[in-house]
């Protein structure tokens, strides 16, 4: 079976595959932990026959019923640690840290060697923000670097 993965900026990742029985299935893994399952129309692959929204807990139960194990959660963690590279999504707090300040104010790259590679604000994705970019409460900041550097950067970002 061939599995197609499509990043959905600000939302998560969509996975699509065609089941052995011929059904075209899509699963959206959202950043908030929820999952959306879609079954596409066989006659019109652009049309959806129906969707189901699952909470993170619902998805875990369904995975158990389908034969999944806790290894799935571990594999998801490992995707974020590849050859010494750590990736973390950090939600900016309502106050403190760098909320209301610029990325440059935190001197993250200089102090930790980690990099702020993107910011998600609402539905907008801002890739490669400049040091002059102001962070706002609720922004989601993508930080990359070594595990230690990412931990340090997260502390600077959140206070």
Short mmCIF file of C-alpha atoms in Angstrom, two decimals:
data_model
loop_
_atom_site.label_atom_id
_atom_site.label_comp_id
_atom_site.label_asym_id
_atom_site.label_seq_id
_atom_site.Cartn_x
_atom_site.Cartn_y
_atom_site.Cartn_z
CA UNK A 1 0.00 0.00 0.00
CA UNK A 2 1.28 3.44 -0.91
CA UNK A 3 0.78 6.16 1.72
CA UNK A 4 0.78 9.82 0.69
CA UNK A 5 1.67 12.48 3.27
CA UNK A 6 0.72 16.14 2.81
CA UNK A 7 1.68 18.84 5.34
CA UNK A 8 -1.20 21.20 6.14
CA UNK A 9 0.39 24.39 7.53
CA UNK A 10 -1.24 25.49 10.74
CA UNK A 11 -3.38 22.34 10.87
CA UNK A 12 -1.27 19.16 10.85
CA UNK A 13 -0.63 16.42 8.31
CA UNK A 14 -3.00 14.59 5.93
CA UNK A 15 -2.30 10.95 5.09
CA UNK A 16 -4.07 9.26 2.18
CA UNK A 17 -4.10 5.70 0.91
CA UNK A 18 -6.22 3.31 -1.11
CA UNK A 19 -7.34 0.30 0.90
CA UNK A 20 -7.05 -3.19 -0.60
CA UNK A 21 -10.83 -3.16 -1.11
CA UNK A 22 -10.53 -0.06 -3.31
CA UNK A 23 -11.72 2.60 -0.88
CA UNK A 24 -9.74 5.87 -0.85
CA UNK A 25 -9.16 6.91 2.77
CA UNK A 26 -7.76 10.11 4.27
CA UNK A 27 -6.63 10.77 7.83
CA UNK A 28 -5.80 14.27 9.05
CA UNK A 29 -3.60 14.26 12.15
CA UNK A 30 -4.18 17.69 13.66
CA UNK A 31 -1.70 19.52 15.87
CA UNK A 32 -4.33 19.68 18.63
CA UNK A 33 -4.28 15.86 18.84
CA UNK A 34 -7.60 15.27 17.08
CA UNK A 35 -7.90 13.06 14.02
CA UNK A 36 -10.29 13.41 11.08
CA UNK A 37 -11.01 10.30 9.02
CA UNK A 38 -12.46 10.77 5.53
CA UNK A 39 -13.82 8.20 3.11
CA UNK A 40 -13.76 9.42 -0.49
CA UNK A 41 -16.32 8.58 -3.17
CA UNK A 42 -15.09 5.79 -5.49
CA UNK A 43 -16.62 7.48 -8.53
CA UNK A 44 -15.37 10.99 -7.71
CA UNK A 45 -12.10 11.01 -5.73
CA UNK A 46 -12.51 14.75 -5.06
CA UNK A 47 -15.79 14.12 -3.25
CA UNK A 48 -15.97 12.87 0.32
CA UNK A 49 -18.65 10.33 1.31
CA UNK A 50 -18.27 11.22 4.97
CA UNK A 51 -15.91 12.19 7.77
CA UNK A 52 -15.46 11.27 11.42
CA UNK A 53 -13.71 13.44 14.01
CA UNK A 54 -11.89 11.57 16.77
CA UNK A 55 -10.37 13.00 19.92
CA UNK A 56 -6.84 11.89 20.79
CA UNK A 57 -8.34 9.37 23.24
CA UNK A 58 -10.81 8.07 20.64
CA UNK A 59 -7.97 7.63 18.14
CA UNK A 60 -5.93 5.66 20.69
CA UNK A 61 -8.85 3.31 21.37
CA UNK A 62 -9.49 2.75 17.65
CA UNK A 63 -5.77 2.06 17.14
CA UNK A 64 -5.88 -0.55 19.91
CA UNK A 65 -8.94 -2.17 18.35
CA UNK A 66 -7.20 -2.28 14.96
CA UNK A 67 -4.11 -3.92 16.45
CA UNK A 68 -1.95 -0.86 17.14
CA UNK A 69 0.33 -0.70 20.15
CA UNK A 70 2.14 1.92 22.16
CA UNK A 71 4.98 1.71 19.65
CA UNK A 72 3.02 4.11 17.43
CA UNK A 73 3.37 6.89 19.99
CA UNK A 74 7.09 6.17 20.34
CA UNK A 75 7.57 6.29 16.56
CA UNK A 76 5.83 9.66 16.47
CA UNK A 77 8.32 10.95 19.06
CA UNK A 78 11.25 9.56 17.07
CA UNK A 79 10.12 11.45 13.96
CA UNK A 80 11.01 14.60 15.89
CA UNK A 81 14.54 13.42 16.82
CA UNK A 82 16.49 12.49 13.69
CA UNK A 83 20.26 12.15 13.84
CA UNK A 84 20.62 14.56 16.74
CA UNK A 85 18.07 17.02 15.34
CA UNK A 86 15.25 17.93 17.71
CA UNK A 87 12.07 19.67 16.55
CA UNK A 88 9.59 21.27 18.94
CA UNK A 89 6.34 23.21 18.52
CA UNK A 90 6.18 25.81 21.30
CA UNK A 91 2.98 27.72 22.11
CA UNK A 92 3.67 31.24 23.30
CA UNK A 93 2.21 32.04 26.74
CA UNK A 94 -0.20 34.89 27.46
CA UNK A 95 2.54 36.70 29.32
CA UNK A 96 6.24 36.30 30.02
CA UNK A 97 8.98 34.83 27.93
CA UNK A 98 9.16 36.45 24.51
CA UNK A 99 5.41 37.13 24.20
CA UNK A 100 5.13 40.68 22.87
CA UNK A 101 8.84 40.78 22.05
CA UNK A 102 10.90 40.08 18.93
CA UNK A 103 12.73 36.85 18.20
CA UNK A 104 15.96 38.88 18.27
CA UNK A 105 15.21 40.08 21.81
CA UNK A 106 15.62 36.47 22.97
CA UNK A 107 19.00 35.98 21.27
CA UNK A 108 17.95 32.34 20.78
CA UNK A 109 20.38 31.50 17.99
CA UNK A 110 23.29 33.20 19.77
CA UNK A 111 22.57 31.77 23.22
CA UNK A 112 21.43 28.24 22.32
CA UNK A 113 22.38 27.55 18.66
CA UNK A 114 18.72 26.53 18.05
CA UNK A 115 16.77 28.18 15.23
CA UNK A 116 13.23 29.53 15.03
CA UNK A 117 12.28 28.24 11.60
CA UNK A 118 8.57 29.11 11.45
CA UNK A 119 5.72 30.71 13.35
CA UNK A 120 2.05 29.76 13.05
CA UNK A 121 -0.32 32.60 13.91
CA UNK A 122 -3.96 31.65 13.57
CA UNK A 123 -4.28 30.16 10.09
CA UNK A 124 -1.14 31.89 8.75
CA UNK A 125 2.25 30.22 8.52
CA UNK A 126 5.31 32.47 8.61
CA UNK A 127 8.37 30.49 7.46
CA UNK A 128 11.85 31.82 8.27
CA UNK A 129 10.79 34.76 10.45
CA UNK A 130 13.36 37.56 10.77
CA UNK A 131 14.88 38.51 14.16
CA UNK A 132 12.64 41.62 14.08
CA UNK A 133 9.47 39.48 14.01
CA UNK A 134 7.31 40.11 17.11
CA UNK A 135 5.87 37.06 18.84
CA UNK A 136 2.32 37.20 20.16
CA UNK A 137 0.53 35.16 22.82
CA UNK A 138 -0.90 32.01 21.24
CA UNK A 139 1.64 31.91 18.40
CA UNK A 140 3.08 28.46 17.75
CA UNK A 141 6.83 28.60 17.18
CA UNK A 142 8.75 25.83 15.40
CA UNK A 143 12.21 25.46 16.94
CA UNK A 144 14.98 23.19 15.58
CA UNK A 145 18.42 22.27 16.87
CA UNK A 146 20.03 19.76 19.20
CA UNK A 147 17.82 18.42 22.00
CA UNK A 148 19.66 20.58 24.54
CA UNK A 149 19.46 23.70 22.36
CA UNK A 150 15.73 23.21 21.76
CA UNK A 151 15.09 22.81 25.51
CA UNK A 152 17.02 26.02 26.19
CA UNK A 153 15.21 27.88 23.38
CA UNK A 154 11.85 26.71 24.71
CA UNK A 155 12.75 28.14 28.12
CA UNK A 156 13.67 31.49 26.55
CA UNK A 157 10.45 31.55 24.49
CA UNK A 158 8.11 30.69 27.34
CA UNK A 159 9.97 32.24 30.29
#
